[in-house]
PDB file of C-alpha atoms in Angstrom:
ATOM      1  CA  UNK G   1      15.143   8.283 -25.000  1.00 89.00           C
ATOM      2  CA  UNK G   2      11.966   8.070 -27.372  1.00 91.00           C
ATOM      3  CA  UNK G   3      10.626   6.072 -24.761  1.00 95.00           C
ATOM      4  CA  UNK G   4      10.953   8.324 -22.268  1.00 96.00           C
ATOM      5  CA  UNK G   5       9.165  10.913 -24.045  1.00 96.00           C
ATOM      6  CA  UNK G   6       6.209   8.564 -24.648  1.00 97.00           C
ATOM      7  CA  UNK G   7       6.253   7.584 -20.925  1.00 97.00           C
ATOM      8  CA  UNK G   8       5.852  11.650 -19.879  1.00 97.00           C
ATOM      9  CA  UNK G   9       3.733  12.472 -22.214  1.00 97.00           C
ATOM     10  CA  UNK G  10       1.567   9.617 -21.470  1.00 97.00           C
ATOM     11  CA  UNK G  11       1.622  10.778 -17.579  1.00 97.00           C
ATOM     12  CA  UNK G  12       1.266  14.338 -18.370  1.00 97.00           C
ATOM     13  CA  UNK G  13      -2.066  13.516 -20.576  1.00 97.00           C
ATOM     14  CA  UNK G  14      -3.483  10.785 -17.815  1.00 96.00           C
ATOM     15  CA  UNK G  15      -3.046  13.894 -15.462  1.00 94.00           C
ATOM     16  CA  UNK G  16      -4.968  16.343 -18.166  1.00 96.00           C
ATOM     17  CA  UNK G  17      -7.951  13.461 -18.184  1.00 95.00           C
ATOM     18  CA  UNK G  18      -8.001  12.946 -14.467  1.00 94.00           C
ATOM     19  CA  UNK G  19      -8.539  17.112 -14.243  1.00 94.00           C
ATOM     20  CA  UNK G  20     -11.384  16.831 -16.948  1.00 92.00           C
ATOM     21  CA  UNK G  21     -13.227  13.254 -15.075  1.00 92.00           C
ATOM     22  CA  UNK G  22     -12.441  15.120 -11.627  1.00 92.00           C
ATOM     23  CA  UNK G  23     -14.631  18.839 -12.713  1.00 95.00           C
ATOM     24  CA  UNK G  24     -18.352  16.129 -12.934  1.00 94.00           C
ATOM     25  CA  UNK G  25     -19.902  14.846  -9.853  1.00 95.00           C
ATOM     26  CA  UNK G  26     -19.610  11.336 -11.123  1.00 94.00           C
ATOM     27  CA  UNK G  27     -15.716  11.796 -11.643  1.00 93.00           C
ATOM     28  CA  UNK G  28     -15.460  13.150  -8.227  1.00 95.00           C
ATOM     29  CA  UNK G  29     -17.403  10.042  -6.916  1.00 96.00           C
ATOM     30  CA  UNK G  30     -15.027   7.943  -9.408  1.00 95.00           C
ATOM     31  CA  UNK G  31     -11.935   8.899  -7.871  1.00 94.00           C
ATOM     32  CA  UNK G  32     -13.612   8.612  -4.168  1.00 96.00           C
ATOM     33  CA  UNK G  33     -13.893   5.570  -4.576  1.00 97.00           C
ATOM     34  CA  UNK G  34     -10.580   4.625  -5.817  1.00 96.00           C
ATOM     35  CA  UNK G  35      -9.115   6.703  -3.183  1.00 97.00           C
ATOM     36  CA  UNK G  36     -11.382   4.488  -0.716  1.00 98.00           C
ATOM     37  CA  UNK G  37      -9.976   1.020  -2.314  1.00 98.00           C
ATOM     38  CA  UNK G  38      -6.950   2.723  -2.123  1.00 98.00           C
ATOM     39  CA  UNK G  39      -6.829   3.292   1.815  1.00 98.00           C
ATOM     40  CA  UNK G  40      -8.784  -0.075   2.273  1.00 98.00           C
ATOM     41  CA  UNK G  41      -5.530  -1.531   0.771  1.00 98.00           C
ATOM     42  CA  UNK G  42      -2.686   0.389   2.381  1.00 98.00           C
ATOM     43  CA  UNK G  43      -4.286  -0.419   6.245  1.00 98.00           C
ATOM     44  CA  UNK G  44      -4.679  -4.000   5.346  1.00 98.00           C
ATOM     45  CA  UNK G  45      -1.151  -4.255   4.582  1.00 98.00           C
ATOM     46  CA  UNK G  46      -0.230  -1.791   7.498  1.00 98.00           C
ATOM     47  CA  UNK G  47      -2.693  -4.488   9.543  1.00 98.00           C
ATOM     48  CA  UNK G  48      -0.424  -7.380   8.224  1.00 98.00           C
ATOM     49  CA  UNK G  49       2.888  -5.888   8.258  1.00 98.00           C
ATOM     50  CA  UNK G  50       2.207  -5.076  12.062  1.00 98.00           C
ATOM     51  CA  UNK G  51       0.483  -8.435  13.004  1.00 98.00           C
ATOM     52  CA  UNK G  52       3.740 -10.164  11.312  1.00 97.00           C
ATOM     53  CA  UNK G  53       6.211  -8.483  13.152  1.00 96.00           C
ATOM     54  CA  UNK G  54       3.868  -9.256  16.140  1.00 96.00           C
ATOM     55  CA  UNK G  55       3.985 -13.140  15.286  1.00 96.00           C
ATOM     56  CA  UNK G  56       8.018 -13.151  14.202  1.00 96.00           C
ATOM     57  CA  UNK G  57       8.359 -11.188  18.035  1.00 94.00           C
ATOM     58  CA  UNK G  58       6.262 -14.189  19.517  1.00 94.00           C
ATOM     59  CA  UNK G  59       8.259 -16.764  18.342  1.00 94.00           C
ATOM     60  CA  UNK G  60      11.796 -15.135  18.946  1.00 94.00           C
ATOM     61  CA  UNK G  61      10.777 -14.941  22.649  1.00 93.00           C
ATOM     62  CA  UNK G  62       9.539 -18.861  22.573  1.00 91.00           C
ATOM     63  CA  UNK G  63      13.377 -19.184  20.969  1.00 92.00           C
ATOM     64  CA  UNK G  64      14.880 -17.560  23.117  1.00 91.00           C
ATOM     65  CA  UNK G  65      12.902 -19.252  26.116  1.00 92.00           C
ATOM     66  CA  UNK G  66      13.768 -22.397  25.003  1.00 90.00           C
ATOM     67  CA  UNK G  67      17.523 -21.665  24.689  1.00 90.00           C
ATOM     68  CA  UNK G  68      17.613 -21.001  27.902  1.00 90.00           C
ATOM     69  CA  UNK G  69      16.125 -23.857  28.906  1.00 89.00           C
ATOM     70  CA  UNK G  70      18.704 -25.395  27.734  1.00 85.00           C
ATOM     71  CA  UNK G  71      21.266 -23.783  29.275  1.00 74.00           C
ATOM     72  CA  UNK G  72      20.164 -24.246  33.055  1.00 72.00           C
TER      73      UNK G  72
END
């Protein structure tokens, strides 16, 4: 439980510092720019996740192709 505790209270003051850096122009431009690695991030792993699924559809067809291929 003590854990817990320290675990909020360490969120709720990380949110209290993140209000303080966010009020200065150079926070603001701080937190832009994480929020720009941030995005960066999330649509090259949207890129990948849809490219996969893209290759894995590629090669089920080929499989399935080939199957029946086999079959005639």
């Amino acid at each position: 439980m003590r854990k817990l505790v320290w675990l909020i209270s360490g969120v709720a003051i990380g949110f209290v510092a993140a209000h303080y850096v966010n009020q200065s122009p150079e926070g603001r431009r701080f937190f832009e720019e994480i929020e720009q690695g941030r995005r960066e991030f999330a649509d090259a792993v949207s890129r990948g996740y849809h490219n996969r699924g893209a290759e894995l559809g590629s090669a089920l067809n080929d499989v399935e192709h080939a199957l029946n291929n086999l079959n005639r």
